[in-house]
């Protein structure tokens, strides 16, 4: 009888998810003889086997993954609100509260005869995966996120595409900034990590880059804008990470709903409001938002996703559960999930990339 495994995508979508699914399904079915169950919308499809969504849970065939390599999003759907250990349900009065439905997941996986799951997700999904091992449902992790904040892998897929989109957007904003002598503030995603801001800012020649890891003051930014003006450069570009914090302050949170991460937004507007009290300038704020998560993956993300999918299918075949695939140098390796979730990856204020930016005159807001 064929061995059976499940596959799912969890957390926010990101470019390259379909590349992983395609490779894992092709390698899993054609090389290892697996039957592979596609679970809809993260673990929602295993919490409730009758979970209704456009495609729903289904046993995947290789033809289901044809023509998806270049597609953004995920053919399996995803959710960042389906942690079975903290699942949000409504009581009779319509009030929402969190409950543990992990036993339902286990029972349904057993019913389907699944030996284990390949879970493609960020740090939250890896934590969930590790907890399920103790309950008898082993998983293999594949790290994804545009935020690139997983410590155990040199890079997550999705990040390269997101940086490319942000860079192109900033290039376009520069044209208007230059034509109208404006200060353009661009808010990019990344949650508590400044990787997207730092890379996109460097790649597009931004004048200031504000990241969560380096709390900022407004004075150095205002000074930079004035200095550029006095040198004849009447415009400036300020890239602001959504998680950027003023010195002594907190990130700008839009809302915090039960069972979800806080939604960050407003960081760039806050900088703009503050700067307008220090100098007279025509300022505009652009929040790039989910544009950074959509569209066709870059060649780097397609290749990394494909390598991760292949490696995950091989690990499942070897029975090497509770491991996450990771990029280390040129190699894709497997590391225990517990190690993978130990440390998030943050921008070190004294790292080479920051030093290079500073050497080129980029302001981070912590200058004296
Ligand atoms: O983790 C990926 C990410 O895009 C973050 O950069 C961002 O803060 C968050 O997800 C947005 O989440 P949502 O799609 O729930 O608004």
Short mmCIF file of C-alpha atoms and ligand atoms in Angstrom, two decimals:
data_model
loop_
_atom_site.label_atom_id
_atom_site.label_comp_id
_atom_site.label_asym_id
_atom_site.label_seq_id
_atom_site.Cartn_x
_atom_site.Cartn_y
_atom_site.Cartn_z
CA UNK A 1 0.00 0.00 0.00
CA UNK A 2 1.31 3.48 -0.87
CA UNK A 3 2.58 5.68 1.93
CA UNK A 4 0.39 8.74 2.47
CA UNK A 5 1.45 12.23 3.48
CA UNK A 6 -0.24 15.63 3.60
CA UNK A 7 0.99 18.99 2.38
CA UNK A 8 -0.16 22.46 3.40
CA UNK A 9 0.79 26.12 3.28
CA UNK A 10 0.41 28.20 6.45
CA UNK A 11 0.75 31.86 7.42
CA UNK A 12 0.77 34.70 4.90
CA UNK A 13 1.15 33.77 1.25
CA UNK A 14 4.43 34.54 -0.45
CA UNK A 15 5.91 34.13 -3.92
CA UNK A 16 7.42 30.68 -4.41
CA UNK A 17 4.88 28.60 -2.44
CA UNK A 18 3.63 26.96 -5.61
CA UNK A 19 7.20 26.12 -6.63
CA UNK A 20 7.59 24.15 -3.38
CA UNK A 21 4.24 22.38 -3.79
CA UNK A 22 5.05 21.48 -7.39
CA UNK A 23 8.47 20.02 -6.55
CA UNK A 24 7.28 18.15 -3.44
CA UNK A 25 4.31 16.64 -5.29
CA UNK A 26 6.30 15.65 -8.39
CA UNK A 27 9.19 14.16 -6.42
CA UNK A 28 6.89 12.67 -3.78
CA UNK A 29 4.64 10.89 -6.26
CA UNK A 30 7.00 10.09 -9.12
CA UNK A 31 10.17 9.19 -7.19
CA UNK A 32 8.87 7.98 -3.85
CA UNK A 33 5.43 6.61 -4.75
CA UNK A 34 3.57 8.66 -2.12
CA UNK A 35 -0.08 9.52 -2.17
CA UNK A 36 -0.21 13.21 -1.29
CA UNK A 37 -3.18 14.92 0.32
CA UNK A 38 -3.44 18.66 -0.30
CA UNK A 39 -4.83 20.30 2.83
CA UNK A 40 -6.80 23.48 2.20
CA UNK A 41 -6.14 26.80 3.97
CA UNK A 42 -3.33 25.81 6.34
CA UNK A 43 -4.59 23.33 8.97
CA UNK A 44 -8.23 24.39 8.50
CA UNK A 45 -8.70 21.43 6.17
CA UNK A 46 -7.59 18.99 8.88
CA UNK A 47 -9.48 20.68 11.69
CA UNK A 48 -12.62 20.02 9.66
CA UNK A 49 -12.47 17.49 6.81
CA UNK A 50 -15.60 19.04 5.28
CA UNK A 51 -14.00 22.47 5.35
CA UNK A 52 -15.56 24.39 2.49
CA UNK A 53 -13.47 26.55 0.23
CA UNK A 54 -13.24 26.91 -3.55
CA UNK A 55 -11.15 23.78 -4.17
CA UNK A 56 -11.26 22.08 -0.77
CA UNK A 57 -9.03 19.26 0.44
CA UNK A 58 -7.99 16.89 -2.33
CA UNK A 59 -5.60 14.07 -3.17
CA UNK A 60 -3.12 15.70 -5.53
CA UNK A 61 -2.05 14.34 -8.89
CA UNK A 62 1.01 15.54 -10.73
CA UNK A 63 -1.21 17.21 -13.30
CA UNK A 64 -2.60 19.41 -10.49
CA UNK A 65 0.80 21.03 -10.22
CA UNK A 66 1.38 21.66 -13.91
CA UNK A 67 1.79 25.33 -14.87
CA UNK A 68 2.02 26.63 -11.31
CA UNK A 69 5.75 27.35 -11.03
CA UNK A 70 5.38 30.96 -12.18
CA UNK A 71 2.20 31.63 -10.21
CA UNK A 72 2.11 33.69 -6.99
CA UNK A 73 -0.08 32.77 -4.03
CA UNK A 74 -0.71 29.11 -3.22
CA UNK A 75 -2.96 26.60 -4.93
CA UNK A 76 -3.71 25.12 -1.48
CA UNK A 77 -4.90 28.38 0.04
CA UNK A 78 -3.52 29.55 3.37
CA UNK A 79 -4.45 31.23 6.62
CA UNK A 80 -2.59 33.00 9.38
CA UNK A 81 -5.42 32.39 11.85
CA UNK A 82 -5.60 28.62 12.07
CA UNK A 83 -3.29 27.60 14.90
CA UNK A 84 -5.14 24.48 16.18
CA UNK A 85 -3.73 25.04 19.68
CA UNK A 86 -5.30 28.54 19.78
CA UNK A 87 -8.16 28.19 17.34
CA UNK A 88 -10.68 31.03 17.40
CA UNK A 89 -14.32 29.95 17.68
CA UNK A 90 -17.52 31.86 18.37
CA UNK A 91 -19.63 30.91 21.38
CA UNK A 92 -23.46 30.89 21.40
CA UNK A 93 -23.49 34.62 22.16
CA UNK A 94 -21.26 35.27 19.13
CA UNK A 95 -18.26 36.12 21.32
CA UNK A 96 -14.87 34.95 19.99
CA UNK A 97 -12.50 32.93 22.15
CA UNK A 98 -9.51 30.64 21.65
CA UNK A 99 -9.73 26.87 22.05
CA UNK A 100 -7.47 23.82 21.46
CA UNK A 101 -8.65 21.69 18.51
CA UNK A 102 -5.35 19.85 17.98
CA UNK A 103 -6.94 16.48 18.83
CA UNK A 104 -9.32 16.94 15.90
CA UNK A 105 -6.33 17.42 13.60
CA UNK A 106 -4.72 14.22 14.88
CA UNK A 107 -7.96 12.23 14.54
CA UNK A 108 -8.55 13.46 10.98
CA UNK A 109 -4.95 12.78 9.92
CA UNK A 110 -5.34 9.22 11.25
CA UNK A 111 -8.66 8.82 9.43
CA UNK A 112 -6.88 9.73 6.18
CA UNK A 113 -3.97 7.42 6.96
CA UNK A 114 -1.42 10.27 6.82
CA UNK A 115 2.01 9.33 8.10
CA UNK A 116 3.04 12.95 8.45
CA UNK A 117 2.78 16.38 6.86
CA UNK A 118 4.94 18.76 4.88
CA UNK A 119 4.16 22.20 6.26
CA UNK A 120 5.31 25.23 4.32
CA UNK A 121 5.25 28.24 6.63
CA UNK A 122 7.01 30.79 8.77
CA UNK A 123 8.14 30.62 12.39
CA UNK A 124 4.55 30.28 13.67
CA UNK A 125 3.96 27.24 11.45
CA UNK A 126 7.28 25.69 12.58
CA UNK A 127 6.27 26.08 16.25
CA UNK A 128 2.94 24.41 15.53
CA UNK A 129 4.74 21.61 13.66
CA UNK A 130 7.02 20.96 16.60
CA UNK A 131 4.09 20.75 19.04
CA UNK A 132 2.35 18.17 16.86
CA UNK A 133 5.32 15.80 17.04
CA UNK A 134 4.62 15.27 20.74
CA UNK A 135 1.02 14.37 19.84
CA UNK A 136 2.06 11.81 17.24
CA UNK A 137 1.66 13.74 14.01
CA UNK A 138 5.16 14.42 12.68
CA UNK A 139 5.90 17.14 10.19
CA UNK A 140 8.66 18.40 7.92
CA UNK A 141 9.01 22.18 7.71
CA UNK A 142 9.75 24.33 4.68
CA UNK A 143 10.59 27.93 5.63
CA UNK A 144 8.76 30.66 3.75
CA UNK A 145 8.25 34.34 4.41
CA UNK A 146 8.87 37.58 2.63
CA UNK A 147 10.20 38.87 5.99
CA UNK A 148 13.32 36.62 5.86
CA UNK A 149 13.29 36.47 9.66
CA UNK A 150 13.97 32.77 10.25
CA UNK A 151 17.34 32.36 11.95
CA UNK A 152 18.07 28.84 10.78
CA UNK A 153 18.18 29.46 7.04
CA UNK A 154 20.36 31.89 5.14
CA UNK A 155 17.29 32.97 3.20
CA UNK A 156 13.59 32.18 2.95
CA UNK A 157 11.96 32.11 -0.48
CA UNK A 158 9.61 35.02 -1.15
CA UNK A 159 12.05 37.57 0.24
CA UNK A 160 13.90 38.11 -3.04
CA UNK A 161 10.66 38.78 -4.93
CA UNK A 162 9.36 41.13 -2.22
CA UNK A 163 12.60 43.11 -2.25
CA UNK A 164 12.44 43.36 -6.06
CA UNK A 165 8.87 44.69 -5.93
CA UNK A 166 9.74 47.24 -3.23
CA UNK A 167 12.86 48.33 -5.14
CA UNK A 168 10.88 48.88 -8.33
CA UNK A 169 8.21 50.84 -6.45
CA UNK A 170 10.84 53.08 -4.85
CA UNK A 171 12.48 53.64 -8.26
CA UNK A 172 9.09 54.85 -9.54
CA UNK A 173 8.50 57.07 -6.51
CA UNK A 174 11.89 58.65 -7.04
CA UNK A 175 10.71 60.07 -10.37
CA UNK A 176 7.85 61.93 -8.67
CA UNK A 177 10.04 62.91 -5.72
CA UNK A 178 12.59 64.43 -8.06
CA UNK A 179 10.04 66.14 -10.32
CA UNK A 180 8.11 67.71 -7.43
CA UNK A 181 10.97 68.29 -4.96
CA UNK A 182 9.21 66.06 -2.45
CA UNK A 183 10.12 63.86 0.47
CA UNK A 184 8.70 60.42 -0.27
CA UNK A 185 8.22 58.03 2.65
CA UNK A 186 7.71 54.40 1.66
CA UNK A 187 6.45 51.87 4.20
CA UNK A 188 7.48 48.29 3.52
CA UNK A 189 6.56 45.02 5.24
CA UNK A 190 8.81 42.80 7.35
CA UNK A 191 7.13 42.78 10.74
CA UNK A 192 9.84 42.96 13.48
CA UNK A 193 12.70 42.49 11.01
CA UNK A 194 14.13 45.22 8.82
CA UNK A 195 15.43 43.00 6.02
CA UNK A 196 13.04 44.16 3.30
CA UNK A 197 13.61 47.84 4.17
CA UNK A 198 17.38 47.43 4.30
CA UNK A 199 17.70 45.48 1.04
CA UNK A 200 15.12 47.48 -0.93
CA UNK A 201 16.51 50.74 0.45
CA UNK A 202 20.06 49.85 -0.51
CA UNK A 203 19.05 48.55 -3.92
CA UNK A 204 17.12 51.72 -4.74
CA UNK A 205 19.57 54.24 -3.27
CA UNK A 206 17.29 55.48 -0.46
CA UNK A 207 18.49 58.39 1.68
CA UNK A 208 17.17 57.07 4.97
CA UNK A 209 16.24 53.53 6.02
CA UNK A 210 14.36 53.01 9.27
CA UNK A 211 14.35 49.46 10.62
CA UNK A 212 12.87 48.02 13.84
CA UNK A 213 16.31 46.97 15.07
CA UNK A 214 17.63 50.56 15.08
CA UNK A 215 15.23 52.87 16.96
CA UNK A 216 15.20 56.26 15.26
CA UNK A 217 15.04 59.91 16.23
CA UNK A 218 13.57 62.41 13.80
CA UNK A 219 16.35 65.02 14.04
CA UNK A 220 19.00 63.10 12.04
CA UNK A 221 16.44 62.45 9.28
CA UNK A 222 15.42 66.13 9.15
CA UNK A 223 19.10 67.10 9.11
CA UNK A 224 19.76 64.79 6.16
CA UNK A 225 16.84 66.27 4.19
CA UNK A 226 18.08 69.83 4.88
CA UNK A 227 21.66 68.88 3.98
CA UNK A 228 20.59 67.38 0.67
CA UNK A 229 18.57 70.49 -0.11
CA UNK A 230 21.51 72.75 0.63
CA UNK A 231 23.53 70.60 -1.81
CA UNK A 232 20.91 71.07 -4.54
CA UNK A 233 19.11 67.74 -4.12
CA UNK A 234 15.64 68.97 -3.36
CA UNK A 235 14.05 65.56 -2.81
CA UNK A 236 14.65 62.64 -0.46
CA UNK A 237 13.53 59.04 -0.18
CA UNK A 238 12.89 57.56 3.26
CA UNK A 239 12.19 53.81 3.46
CA UNK A 240 10.35 52.88 6.64
CA UNK A 241 9.92 49.35 7.90
CA UNK A 242 6.36 48.74 9.12
CA UNK A 243 7.87 47.72 12.48
CA UNK A 244 10.14 50.79 12.80
CA UNK A 245 10.15 52.29 16.30
CA UNK A 246 11.04 55.75 17.54
CA UNK A 247 13.71 55.69 20.29
CA UNK A 248 11.91 54.81 23.51
CA UNK A 249 8.67 54.03 21.62
CA UNK A 250 6.84 51.07 20.14
CA UNK A 251 5.90 49.88 16.65
CA UNK A 252 2.74 51.37 15.16
CA UNK A 253 -0.03 48.75 15.55
CA UNK A 254 -3.21 49.09 13.51
CA UNK A 255 -5.15 46.34 15.32
CA UNK A 256 -4.63 43.15 17.31
CA UNK A 257 -7.36 40.56 16.83
CA UNK A 258 -7.65 37.29 18.80
CA UNK A 259 -5.64 34.41 17.37
CA UNK A 260 -3.67 36.72 15.07
CA UNK A 261 -0.39 38.63 15.12
CA UNK A 262 -0.68 42.39 15.66
CA UNK A 263 -1.23 44.19 12.33
CA UNK A 264 1.47 46.78 11.85
CA UNK A 265 0.71 49.94 9.90
CA UNK A 266 1.22 53.68 10.21
CA UNK A 267 4.98 53.77 10.81
CA UNK A 268 5.72 55.96 7.76
CA UNK A 269 2.81 58.31 8.45
CA UNK A 270 4.09 58.76 12.00
CA UNK A 271 7.55 59.69 10.67
CA UNK A 272 5.99 62.09 8.17
CA UNK A 273 3.87 63.74 10.90
CA UNK A 274 6.92 64.09 13.12
CA UNK A 275 9.12 65.51 10.36
CA UNK A 276 6.49 68.07 9.41
CA UNK A 277 6.94 69.55 12.89
CA UNK A 278 10.68 69.93 12.30
CA UNK A 279 10.86 71.22 8.72
CA UNK A 280 8.78 72.53 5.91
CA UNK A 281 8.59 69.99 3.13
CA UNK A 282 6.09 68.56 0.69
CA UNK A 283 5.81 64.99 1.95
CA UNK A 284 3.92 61.97 0.67
CA UNK A 285 3.48 58.56 2.27
CA UNK A 286 3.12 55.33 0.27
CA UNK A 287 2.31 52.08 2.05
CA UNK A 288 3.29 49.22 -0.26
CA UNK A 289 1.39 46.60 1.75
CA UNK A 290 0.38 43.32 0.17
CA UNK A 291 1.64 44.31 -3.28
CA UNK A 292 4.95 42.97 -1.92
CA UNK A 293 3.50 39.49 -1.44
CA UNK A 294 1.83 38.95 -4.78
CA UNK A 295 2.82 38.18 -8.35
CA UNK A 296 5.19 35.84 -10.05
CA UNK A 297 8.23 34.73 -8.01
CA UNK A 298 11.72 35.80 -9.05
CA UNK A 299 14.04 33.17 -10.55
CA UNK A 300 15.85 32.96 -7.19
CA UNK A 301 12.61 32.20 -5.32
CA UNK A 302 11.44 29.69 -7.93
CA UNK A 303 14.74 27.83 -7.68
CA UNK A 304 14.94 27.95 -3.87
CA UNK A 305 11.30 26.85 -3.59
CA UNK A 306 11.94 23.98 -5.99
CA UNK A 307 15.04 22.87 -4.06
CA UNK A 308 13.15 23.04 -0.75
CA UNK A 309 10.21 21.04 -2.16
CA UNK A 310 12.52 18.33 -3.48
CA UNK A 311 14.42 18.16 -0.17
CA UNK A 312 11.18 17.98 1.85
CA UNK A 313 9.86 15.06 -0.22
CA UNK A 314 13.19 13.23 0.20
CA UNK A 315 13.09 13.79 3.98
CA UNK A 316 9.56 12.40 4.16
CA UNK A 317 10.65 9.34 2.16
CA UNK A 318 13.55 8.80 4.56
CA UNK A 319 11.24 9.29 7.56
CA UNK A 320 13.32 12.23 8.79
CA UNK A 321 10.41 14.03 10.47
CA UNK A 322 10.52 17.07 12.76
CA UNK A 323 13.17 18.66 10.56
CA UNK A 324 13.08 21.83 8.53
CA UNK A 325 14.86 22.28 5.22
CA UNK A 326 17.21 25.27 5.18
CA UNK A 327 19.65 27.03 2.90
CA UNK A 328 23.18 27.09 4.28
CA UNK A 329 25.67 28.59 1.87
CA UNK A 330 25.10 26.77 -1.43
CA UNK A 331 23.51 23.72 0.18
CA UNK A 332 20.01 22.79 1.20
CA UNK A 333 20.27 20.96 4.52
CA UNK A 334 17.87 19.54 7.12
CA UNK A 335 17.91 20.87 10.66
CA UNK A 336 15.79 19.87 13.66
CA UNK A 337 12.74 22.15 13.86
CA UNK A 338 13.50 22.90 17.49
CA UNK A 339 16.77 24.47 16.35
CA UNK A 340 15.03 26.34 13.56
CA UNK A 341 12.65 28.14 15.92
CA UNK A 342 15.25 29.04 18.52
CA UNK A 343 16.42 32.41 17.16
CA UNK A 344 14.69 34.84 14.84
CA UNK A 345 16.93 36.55 12.30
CA UNK A 346 17.22 40.29 12.84
CA UNK A 347 19.29 43.04 11.25
CA UNK A 348 22.34 43.52 13.48
CA UNK A 349 22.93 47.28 13.76
CA UNK A 350 26.66 46.69 13.25
CA UNK A 351 26.36 44.30 10.27
CA UNK A 352 28.20 44.88 6.98
CA UNK A 353 25.10 45.87 5.04
CA UNK A 354 24.28 48.63 7.51
CA UNK A 355 27.93 49.71 7.52
CA UNK A 356 27.94 49.91 3.71
CA UNK A 357 24.75 51.97 3.73
CA UNK A 358 26.17 54.32 6.36
CA UNK A 359 29.38 54.66 4.37
CA UNK A 360 27.27 55.86 1.46
CA UNK A 361 25.55 58.47 3.62
CA UNK A 362 22.31 56.59 4.32
CA UNK A 363 20.74 57.75 7.57
CA UNK A 364 19.20 55.24 10.02
CA UNK A 365 17.93 57.81 12.50
CA UNK A 366 20.34 56.95 15.32
CA UNK A 367 23.07 59.39 14.23
CA UNK A 368 24.24 62.03 16.70
O1 LIG B 1 4.79 37.86 7.62
C1 LIG B 1 4.49 38.33 6.34
C2 LIG B 1 3.71 39.61 6.42
O2 LIG B 1 3.47 40.06 5.10
C3 LIG B 1 4.37 40.71 7.25
O3 LIG B 1 5.41 41.35 6.58
C4 LIG B 1 3.17 41.57 7.56
O4 LIG B 1 3.35 42.29 8.75
C5 LIG B 1 2.06 40.58 7.71
O5 LIG B 1 2.45 39.40 7.03
C6 LIG B 1 0.73 41.03 7.17
O6 LIG B 1 -0.22 40.08 7.50
P1 LIG B 1 -1.70 40.08 6.92
O7 LIG B 1 -1.65 39.46 5.54
O8 LIG B 1 -2.46 39.25 7.90
O9 LIG B 1 -2.16 41.50 6.85
#
